[in-house]
PDB file of C-alpha atoms and ligand atoms in Angstrom:
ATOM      1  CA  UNK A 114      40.403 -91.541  79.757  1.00  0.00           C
ATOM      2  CA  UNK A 115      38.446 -93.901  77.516  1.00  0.00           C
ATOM      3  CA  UNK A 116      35.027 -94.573  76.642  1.00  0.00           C
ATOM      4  CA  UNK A 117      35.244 -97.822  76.786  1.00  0.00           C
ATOM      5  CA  UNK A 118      32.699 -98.809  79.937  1.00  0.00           C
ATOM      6  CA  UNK A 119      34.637-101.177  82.964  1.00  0.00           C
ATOM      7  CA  UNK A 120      33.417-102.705  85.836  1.00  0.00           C
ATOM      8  CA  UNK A 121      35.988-103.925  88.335  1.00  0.00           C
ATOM      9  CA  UNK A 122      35.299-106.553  90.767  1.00  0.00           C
ATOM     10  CA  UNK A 123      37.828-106.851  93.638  1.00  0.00           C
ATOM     11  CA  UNK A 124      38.723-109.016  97.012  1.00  0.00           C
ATOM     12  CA  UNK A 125      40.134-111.425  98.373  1.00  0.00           C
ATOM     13  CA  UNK A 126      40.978-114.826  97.203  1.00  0.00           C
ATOM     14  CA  UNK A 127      37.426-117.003  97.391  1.00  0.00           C
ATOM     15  CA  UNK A 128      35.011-113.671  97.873  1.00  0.00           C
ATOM     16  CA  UNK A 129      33.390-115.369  94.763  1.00  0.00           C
ATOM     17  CA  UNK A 130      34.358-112.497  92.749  1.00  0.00           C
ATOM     18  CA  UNK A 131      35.403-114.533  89.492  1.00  0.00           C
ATOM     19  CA  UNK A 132      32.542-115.977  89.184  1.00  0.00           C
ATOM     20  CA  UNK A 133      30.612-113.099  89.524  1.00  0.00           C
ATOM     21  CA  UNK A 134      32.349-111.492  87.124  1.00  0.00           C
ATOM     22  CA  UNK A 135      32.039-114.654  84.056  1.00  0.00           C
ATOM     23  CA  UNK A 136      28.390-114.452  84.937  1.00  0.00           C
ATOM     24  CA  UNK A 137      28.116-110.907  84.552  1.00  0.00           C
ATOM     25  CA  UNK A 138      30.423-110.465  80.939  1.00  0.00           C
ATOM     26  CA  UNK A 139      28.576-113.084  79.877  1.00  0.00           C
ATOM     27  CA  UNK A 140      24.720-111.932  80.493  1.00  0.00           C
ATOM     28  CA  UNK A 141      26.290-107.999  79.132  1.00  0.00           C
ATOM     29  CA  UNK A 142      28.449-109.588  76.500  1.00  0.00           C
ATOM     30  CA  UNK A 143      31.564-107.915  77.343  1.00  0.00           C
ATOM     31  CA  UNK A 144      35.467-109.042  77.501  1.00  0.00           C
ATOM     32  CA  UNK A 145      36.604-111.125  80.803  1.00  0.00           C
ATOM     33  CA  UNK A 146      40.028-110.062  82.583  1.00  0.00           C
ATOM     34  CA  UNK A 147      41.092-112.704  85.305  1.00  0.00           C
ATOM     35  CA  UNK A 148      44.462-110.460  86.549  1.00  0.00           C
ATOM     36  CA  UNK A 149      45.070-112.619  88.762  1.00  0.00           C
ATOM     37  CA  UNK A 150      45.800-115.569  86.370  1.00  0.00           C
ATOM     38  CA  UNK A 151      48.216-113.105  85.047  1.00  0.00           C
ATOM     39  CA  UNK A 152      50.267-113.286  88.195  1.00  0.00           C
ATOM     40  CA  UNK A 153      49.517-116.648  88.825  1.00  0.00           C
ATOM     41  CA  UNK A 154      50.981-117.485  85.248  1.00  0.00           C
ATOM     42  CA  UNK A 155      53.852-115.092  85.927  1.00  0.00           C
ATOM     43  CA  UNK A 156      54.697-117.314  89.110  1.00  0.00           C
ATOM     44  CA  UNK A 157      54.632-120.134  86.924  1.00  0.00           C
ATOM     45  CA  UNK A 158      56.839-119.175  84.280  1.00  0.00           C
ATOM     46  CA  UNK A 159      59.633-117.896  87.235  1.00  0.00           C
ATOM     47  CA  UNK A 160      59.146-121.861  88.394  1.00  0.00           C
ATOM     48  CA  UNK A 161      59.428-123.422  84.699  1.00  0.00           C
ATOM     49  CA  UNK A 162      63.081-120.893  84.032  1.00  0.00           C
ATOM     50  CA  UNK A 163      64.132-121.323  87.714  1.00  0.00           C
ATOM     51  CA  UNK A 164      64.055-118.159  88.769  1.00  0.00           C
ATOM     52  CA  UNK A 165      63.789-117.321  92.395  1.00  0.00           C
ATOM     53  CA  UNK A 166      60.526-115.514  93.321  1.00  0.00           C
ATOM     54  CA  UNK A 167      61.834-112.673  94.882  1.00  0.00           C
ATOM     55  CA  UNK A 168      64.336-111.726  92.017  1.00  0.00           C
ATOM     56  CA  UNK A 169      62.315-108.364  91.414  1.00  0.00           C
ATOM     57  CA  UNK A 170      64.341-107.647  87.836  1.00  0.00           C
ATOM     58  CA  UNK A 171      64.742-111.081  86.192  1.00  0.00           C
ATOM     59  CA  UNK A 172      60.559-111.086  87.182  1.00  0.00           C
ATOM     60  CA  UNK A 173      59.786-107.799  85.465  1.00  0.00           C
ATOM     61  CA  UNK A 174      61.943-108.693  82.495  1.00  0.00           C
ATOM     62  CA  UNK A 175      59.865-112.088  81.897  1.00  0.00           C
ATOM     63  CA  UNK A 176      56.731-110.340  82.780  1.00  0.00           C
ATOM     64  CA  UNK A 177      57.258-107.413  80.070  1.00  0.00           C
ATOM     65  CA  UNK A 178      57.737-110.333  77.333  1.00  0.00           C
ATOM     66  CA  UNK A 179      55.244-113.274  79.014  1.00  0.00           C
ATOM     67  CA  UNK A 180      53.596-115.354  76.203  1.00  0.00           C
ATOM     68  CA  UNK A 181      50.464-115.754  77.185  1.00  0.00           C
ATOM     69  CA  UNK A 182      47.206-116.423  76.062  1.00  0.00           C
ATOM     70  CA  UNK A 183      43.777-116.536  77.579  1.00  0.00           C
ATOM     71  CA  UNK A 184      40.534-118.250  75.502  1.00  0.00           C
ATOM     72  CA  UNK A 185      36.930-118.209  77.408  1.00  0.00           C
ATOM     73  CA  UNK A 186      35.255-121.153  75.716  1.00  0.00           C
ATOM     74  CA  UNK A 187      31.962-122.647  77.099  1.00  0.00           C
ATOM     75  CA  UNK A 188      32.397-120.652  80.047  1.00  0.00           C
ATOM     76  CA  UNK A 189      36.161-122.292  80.728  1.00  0.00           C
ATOM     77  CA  UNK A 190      39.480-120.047  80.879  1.00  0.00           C
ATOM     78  CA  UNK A 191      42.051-121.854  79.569  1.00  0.00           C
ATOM     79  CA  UNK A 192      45.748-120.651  79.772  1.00  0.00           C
ATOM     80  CA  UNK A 193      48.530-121.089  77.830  1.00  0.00           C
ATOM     81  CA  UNK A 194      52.255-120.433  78.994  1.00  0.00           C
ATOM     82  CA  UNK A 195      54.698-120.515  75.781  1.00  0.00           C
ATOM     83  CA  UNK A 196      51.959-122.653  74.103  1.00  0.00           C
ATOM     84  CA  UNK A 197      51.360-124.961  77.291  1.00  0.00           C
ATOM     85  CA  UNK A 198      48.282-125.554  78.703  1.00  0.00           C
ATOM     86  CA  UNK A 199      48.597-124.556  82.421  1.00  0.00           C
ATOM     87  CA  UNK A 200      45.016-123.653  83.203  1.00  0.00           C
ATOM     88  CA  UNK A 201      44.799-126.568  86.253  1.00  0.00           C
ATOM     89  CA  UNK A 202      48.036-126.349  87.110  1.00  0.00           C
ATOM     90  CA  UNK A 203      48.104-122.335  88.067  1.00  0.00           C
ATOM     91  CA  UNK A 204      45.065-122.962  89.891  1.00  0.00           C
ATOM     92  CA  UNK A 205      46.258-125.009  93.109  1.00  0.00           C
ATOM     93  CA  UNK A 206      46.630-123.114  96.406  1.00  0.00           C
ATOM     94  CA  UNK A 207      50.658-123.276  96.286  1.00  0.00           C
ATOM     95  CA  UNK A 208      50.370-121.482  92.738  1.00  0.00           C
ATOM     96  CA  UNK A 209      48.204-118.727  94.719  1.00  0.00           C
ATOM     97  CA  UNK A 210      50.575-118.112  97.246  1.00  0.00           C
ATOM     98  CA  UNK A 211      53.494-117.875  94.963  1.00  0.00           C
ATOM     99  CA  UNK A 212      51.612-115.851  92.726  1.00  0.00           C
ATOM    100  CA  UNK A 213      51.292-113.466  95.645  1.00  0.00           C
ATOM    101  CA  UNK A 214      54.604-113.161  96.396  1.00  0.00           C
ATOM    102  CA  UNK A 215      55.193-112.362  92.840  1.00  0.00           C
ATOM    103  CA  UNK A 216      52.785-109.719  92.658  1.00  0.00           C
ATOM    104  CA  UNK A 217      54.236-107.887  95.810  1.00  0.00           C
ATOM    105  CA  UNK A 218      57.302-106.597  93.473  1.00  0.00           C
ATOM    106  CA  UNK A 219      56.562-103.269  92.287  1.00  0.00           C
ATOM    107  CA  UNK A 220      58.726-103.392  88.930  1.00  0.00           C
ATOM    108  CA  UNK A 221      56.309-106.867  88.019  1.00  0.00           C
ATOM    109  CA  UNK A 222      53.570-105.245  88.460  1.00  0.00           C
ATOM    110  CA  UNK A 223      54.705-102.093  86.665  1.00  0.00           C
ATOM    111  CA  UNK A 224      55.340-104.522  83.997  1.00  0.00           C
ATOM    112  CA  UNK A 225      52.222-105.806  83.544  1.00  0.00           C
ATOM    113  CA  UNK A 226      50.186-102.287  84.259  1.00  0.00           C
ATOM    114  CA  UNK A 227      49.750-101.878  79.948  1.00  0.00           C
ATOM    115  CA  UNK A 228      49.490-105.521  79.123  1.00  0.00           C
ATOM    116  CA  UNK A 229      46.002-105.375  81.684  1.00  0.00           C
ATOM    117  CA  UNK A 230      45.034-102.292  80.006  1.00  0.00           C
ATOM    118  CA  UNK A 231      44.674-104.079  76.591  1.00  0.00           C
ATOM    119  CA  UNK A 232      41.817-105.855  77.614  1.00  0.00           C
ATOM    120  CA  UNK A 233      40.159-102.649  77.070  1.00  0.00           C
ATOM    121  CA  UNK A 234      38.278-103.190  74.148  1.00  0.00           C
ATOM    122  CA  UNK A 235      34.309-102.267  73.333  1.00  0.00           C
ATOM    123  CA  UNK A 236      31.836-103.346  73.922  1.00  0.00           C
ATOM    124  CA  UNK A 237      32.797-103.342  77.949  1.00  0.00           C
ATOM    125  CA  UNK A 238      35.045-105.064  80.410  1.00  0.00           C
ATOM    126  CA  UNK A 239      34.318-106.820  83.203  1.00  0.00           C
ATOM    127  CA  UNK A 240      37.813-107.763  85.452  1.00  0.00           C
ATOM    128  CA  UNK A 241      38.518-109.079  88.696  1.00  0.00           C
ATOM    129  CA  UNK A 242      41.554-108.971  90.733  1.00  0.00           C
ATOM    130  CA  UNK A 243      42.822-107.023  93.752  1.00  0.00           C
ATOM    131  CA  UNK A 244      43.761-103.184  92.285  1.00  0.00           C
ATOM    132  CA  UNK A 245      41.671-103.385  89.442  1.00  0.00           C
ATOM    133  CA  UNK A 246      39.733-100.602  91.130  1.00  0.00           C
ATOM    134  CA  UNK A 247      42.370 -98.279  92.745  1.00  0.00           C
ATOM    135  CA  UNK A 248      44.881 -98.219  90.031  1.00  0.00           C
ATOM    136  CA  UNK A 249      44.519-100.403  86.916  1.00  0.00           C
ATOM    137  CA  UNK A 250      41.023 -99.126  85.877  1.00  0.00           C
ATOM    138  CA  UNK A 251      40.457 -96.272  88.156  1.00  0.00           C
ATOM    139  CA  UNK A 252      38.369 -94.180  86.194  1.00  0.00           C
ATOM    140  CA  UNK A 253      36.307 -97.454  86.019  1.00  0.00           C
ATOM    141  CA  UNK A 254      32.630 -96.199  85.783  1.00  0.00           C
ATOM    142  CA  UNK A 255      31.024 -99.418  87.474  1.00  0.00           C
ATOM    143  CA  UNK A 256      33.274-100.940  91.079  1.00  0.00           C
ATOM    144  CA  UNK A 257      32.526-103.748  92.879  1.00  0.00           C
ATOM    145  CA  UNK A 258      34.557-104.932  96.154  1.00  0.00           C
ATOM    146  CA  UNK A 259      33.538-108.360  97.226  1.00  0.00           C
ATOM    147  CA  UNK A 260      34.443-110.294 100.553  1.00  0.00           C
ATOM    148  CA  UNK A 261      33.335-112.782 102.753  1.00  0.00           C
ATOM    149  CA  UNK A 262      34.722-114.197 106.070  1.00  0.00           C
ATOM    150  CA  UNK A 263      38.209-116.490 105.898  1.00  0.00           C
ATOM    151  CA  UNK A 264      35.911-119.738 106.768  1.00  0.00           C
ATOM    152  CA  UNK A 265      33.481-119.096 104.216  1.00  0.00           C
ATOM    153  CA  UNK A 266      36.273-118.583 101.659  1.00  0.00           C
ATOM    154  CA  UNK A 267      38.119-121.433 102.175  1.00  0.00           C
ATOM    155  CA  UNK A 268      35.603-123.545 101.730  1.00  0.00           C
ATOM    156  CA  UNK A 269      34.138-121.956  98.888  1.00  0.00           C
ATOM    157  CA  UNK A 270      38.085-122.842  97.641  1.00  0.00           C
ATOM    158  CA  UNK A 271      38.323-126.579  99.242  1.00  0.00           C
ATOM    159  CA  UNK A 272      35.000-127.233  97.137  1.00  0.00           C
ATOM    160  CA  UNK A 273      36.013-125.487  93.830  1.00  0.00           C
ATOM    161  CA  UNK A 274      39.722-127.228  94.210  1.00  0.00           C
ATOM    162  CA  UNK A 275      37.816-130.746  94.662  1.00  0.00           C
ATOM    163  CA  UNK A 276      35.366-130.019  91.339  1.00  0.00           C
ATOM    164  CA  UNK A 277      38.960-129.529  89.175  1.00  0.00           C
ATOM    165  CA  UNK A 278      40.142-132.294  90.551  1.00  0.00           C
ATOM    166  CA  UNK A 279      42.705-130.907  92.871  1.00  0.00           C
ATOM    167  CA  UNK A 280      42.648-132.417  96.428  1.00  0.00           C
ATOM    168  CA  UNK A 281      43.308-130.196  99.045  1.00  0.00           C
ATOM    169  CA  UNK A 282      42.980-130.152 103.269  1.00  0.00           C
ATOM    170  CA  UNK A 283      40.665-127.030 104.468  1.00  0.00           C
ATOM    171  CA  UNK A 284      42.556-126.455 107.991  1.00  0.00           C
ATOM    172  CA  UNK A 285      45.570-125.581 105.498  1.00  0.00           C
ATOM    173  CA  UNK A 286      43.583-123.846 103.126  1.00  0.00           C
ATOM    174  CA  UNK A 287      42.056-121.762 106.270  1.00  0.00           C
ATOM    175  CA  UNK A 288      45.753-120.710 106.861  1.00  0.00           C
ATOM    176  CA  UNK A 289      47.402-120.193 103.007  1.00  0.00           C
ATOM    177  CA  UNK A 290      44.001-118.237 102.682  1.00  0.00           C
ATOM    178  CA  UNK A 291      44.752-115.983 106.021  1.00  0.00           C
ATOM    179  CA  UNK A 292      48.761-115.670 105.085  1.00  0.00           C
ATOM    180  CA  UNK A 293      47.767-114.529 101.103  1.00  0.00           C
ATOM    181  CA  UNK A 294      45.067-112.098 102.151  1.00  0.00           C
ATOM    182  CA  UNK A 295      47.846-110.396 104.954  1.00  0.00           C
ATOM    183  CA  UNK A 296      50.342-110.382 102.211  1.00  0.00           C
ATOM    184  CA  UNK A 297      48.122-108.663  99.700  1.00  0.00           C
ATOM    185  CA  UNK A 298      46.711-105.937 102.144  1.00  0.00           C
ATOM    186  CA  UNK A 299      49.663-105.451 103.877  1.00  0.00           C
ATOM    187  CA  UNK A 300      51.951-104.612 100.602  1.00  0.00           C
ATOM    188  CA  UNK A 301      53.511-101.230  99.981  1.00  0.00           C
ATOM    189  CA  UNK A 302      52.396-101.327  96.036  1.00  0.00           C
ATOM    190  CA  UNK A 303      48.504-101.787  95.017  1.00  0.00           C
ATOM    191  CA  UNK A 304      47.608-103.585  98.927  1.00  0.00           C
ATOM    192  CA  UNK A 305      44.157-104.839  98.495  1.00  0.00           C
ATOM    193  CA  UNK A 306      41.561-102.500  99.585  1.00  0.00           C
ATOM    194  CA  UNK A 307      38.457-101.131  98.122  1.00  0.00           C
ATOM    195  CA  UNK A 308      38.421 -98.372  96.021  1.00  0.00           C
ATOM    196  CA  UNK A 309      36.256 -95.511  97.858  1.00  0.00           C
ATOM    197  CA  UNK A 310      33.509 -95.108  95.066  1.00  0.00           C
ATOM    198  CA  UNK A 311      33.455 -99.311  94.974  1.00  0.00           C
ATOM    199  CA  UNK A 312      29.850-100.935  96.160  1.00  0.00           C
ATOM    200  CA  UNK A 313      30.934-103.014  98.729  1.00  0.00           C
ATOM    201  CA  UNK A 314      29.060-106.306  99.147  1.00  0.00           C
ATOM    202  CA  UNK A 315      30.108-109.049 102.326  1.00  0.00           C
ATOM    203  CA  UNK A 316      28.614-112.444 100.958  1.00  0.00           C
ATOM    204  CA  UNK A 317      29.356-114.513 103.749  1.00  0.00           C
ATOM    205  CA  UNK A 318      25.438-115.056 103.820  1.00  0.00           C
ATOM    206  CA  UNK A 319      24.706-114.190 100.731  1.00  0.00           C
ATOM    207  CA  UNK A 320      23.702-116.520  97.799  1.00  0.00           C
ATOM    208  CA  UNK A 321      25.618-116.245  94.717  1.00  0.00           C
ATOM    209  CA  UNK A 322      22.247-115.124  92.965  1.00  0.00           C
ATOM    210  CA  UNK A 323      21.727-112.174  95.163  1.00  0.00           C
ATOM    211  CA  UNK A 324      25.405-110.948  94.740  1.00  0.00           C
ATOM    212  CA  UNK A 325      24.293-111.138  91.146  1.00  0.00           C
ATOM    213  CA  UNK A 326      21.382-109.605  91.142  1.00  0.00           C
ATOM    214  CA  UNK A 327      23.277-106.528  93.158  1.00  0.00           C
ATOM    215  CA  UNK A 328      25.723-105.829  90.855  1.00  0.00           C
ATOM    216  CA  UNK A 329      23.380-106.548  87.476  1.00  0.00           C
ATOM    217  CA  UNK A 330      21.688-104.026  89.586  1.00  0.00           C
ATOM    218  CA  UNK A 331      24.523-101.638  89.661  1.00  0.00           C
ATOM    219  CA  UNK A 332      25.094-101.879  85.569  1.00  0.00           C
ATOM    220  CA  UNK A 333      21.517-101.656  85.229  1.00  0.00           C
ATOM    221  CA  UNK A 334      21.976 -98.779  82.758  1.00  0.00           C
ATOM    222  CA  UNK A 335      24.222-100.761  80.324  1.00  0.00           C
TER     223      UNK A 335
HETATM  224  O1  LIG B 293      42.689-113.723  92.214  1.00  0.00           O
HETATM  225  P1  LIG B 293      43.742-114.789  92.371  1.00  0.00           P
HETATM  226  O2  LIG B 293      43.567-115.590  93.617  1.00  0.00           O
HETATM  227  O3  LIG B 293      43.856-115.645  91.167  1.00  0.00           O
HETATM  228  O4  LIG B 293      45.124-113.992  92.494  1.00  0.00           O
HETATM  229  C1  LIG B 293      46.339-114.631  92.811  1.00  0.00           C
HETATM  230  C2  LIG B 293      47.278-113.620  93.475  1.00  0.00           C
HETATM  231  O5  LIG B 293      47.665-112.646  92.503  1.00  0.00           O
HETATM  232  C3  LIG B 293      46.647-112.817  94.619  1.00  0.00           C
HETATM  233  O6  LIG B 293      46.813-113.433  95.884  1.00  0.00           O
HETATM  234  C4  LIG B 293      47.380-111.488  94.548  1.00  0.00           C
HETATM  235  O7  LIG B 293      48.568-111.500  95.293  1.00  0.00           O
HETATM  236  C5  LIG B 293      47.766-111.349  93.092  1.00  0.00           C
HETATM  237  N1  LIG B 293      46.909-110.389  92.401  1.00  0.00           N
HETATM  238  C6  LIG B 293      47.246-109.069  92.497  1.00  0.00           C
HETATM  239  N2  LIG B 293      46.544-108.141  91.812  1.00  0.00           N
HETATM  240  C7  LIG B 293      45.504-108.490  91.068  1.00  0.00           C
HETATM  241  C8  LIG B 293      45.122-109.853  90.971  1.00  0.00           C
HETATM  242  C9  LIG B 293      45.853-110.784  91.670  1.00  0.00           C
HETATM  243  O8  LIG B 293      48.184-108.711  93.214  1.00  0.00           O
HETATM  244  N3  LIG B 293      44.856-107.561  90.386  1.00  0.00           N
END
């Protein structure tokens, strides 16, 4: 157990939950985890070296050793893979979905269990992801699980994808969206689901202020 405070913020992909979570290290000043970059850079990396995306023990061997580096500058991630900058490049729909197939292999994500752990450090950290709740940070005193309907969340996607610049179609993104979130809750290892001391907030009609305001509400005695 550590004394380091964490508040987890979990869902699906476009519940709005990164977001949330920049806005809320930044206005407590604590460290940012974005986990799911992890896997998405993990997915990357197996693309770069040619390795097949199901090859569970050439993944978790690369995963153990990934160099990677993560720097929140005026409120931008960027990511670098072996000194590459890949920060648009991991963030297109295809790089979800293979970052989801990735992150269904047990061994990877044994693998990268300790590396996720790190980010651990005082004064607080905030982290989104999928299991960041249930098994990563479980003793976690602050949870969040965020979601929203499909619709909402692909749209929330098409128009973040169009402000980096990436084009994308939102019938398609309706259906990658609907095929990631069955993958990820239907997975024998870490499915997503919330954690059952985890606020649960729907903010299909909720603005992003008010999801704010419910979980600054939450860490209200930080
Ligand atoms: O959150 P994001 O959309 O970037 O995550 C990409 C993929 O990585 C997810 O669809 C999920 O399969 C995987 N992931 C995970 N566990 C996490 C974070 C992400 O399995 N904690």
């Amino acid at each position: 157990m550590s004394n380091i405070p964490v508040l987890t913020i979990d869902g699906p992909s476009g519940s709005g939950k990164g977001t949330i979570a920049q806005l809320i290290a930044k206005k407590l000043g604590w460290h940012y985890l974005d986990s799911g970059a992890i896997y998405r850079v993990l997915a990357q990396a197996a693309i770069k070296h040619n390795i097949d995306l199901s090859d569970e023990a050439k993944l978790s061997e690369i995963a153990q050793r990934l160099d990677l580096v993560f720097s929140l500058d005026n409120d931008a991630l960027t990511v670098l893979l072996e000194g590459e900058d890949v920060s648009t490049l991991i963030r297109s729909e295809q790089a979800g979905n293979a970052a989801s197939k990735v992150a269904s292999l047990p061994l990877v994500r044994a693998a990268l269990l300790e590396r996720q752990r790190d980010f651990r450090q005082q004064p607080g950290l905030v982290t989104d992801g999928r299991d960041m709740g249930t098994v990563v940070f479980q003793d976690a005193e602050y949870k969040v699980f965020l979601t929203a309907s499909a619709e909402v969340r692909a749209e929330r996607r098409y128009k973040q994808l169009k402000e980096k610049g990436i084009e994308s179609n939102l019938s398609a993104l309706i259906e990658e969206i609907s095929e990631r979130d069955e993958r990820d809750s239907q997975r024998a290892v870490a499915p997503l689901r919330p954690a059952d001391d985890a606020l649960q907030l729907d903010s299909t009609a909720m603005g992003i202020e008010t999801v704010f305001e419910r979980v600054s509400a939450l860490c209200a005695d930080v």
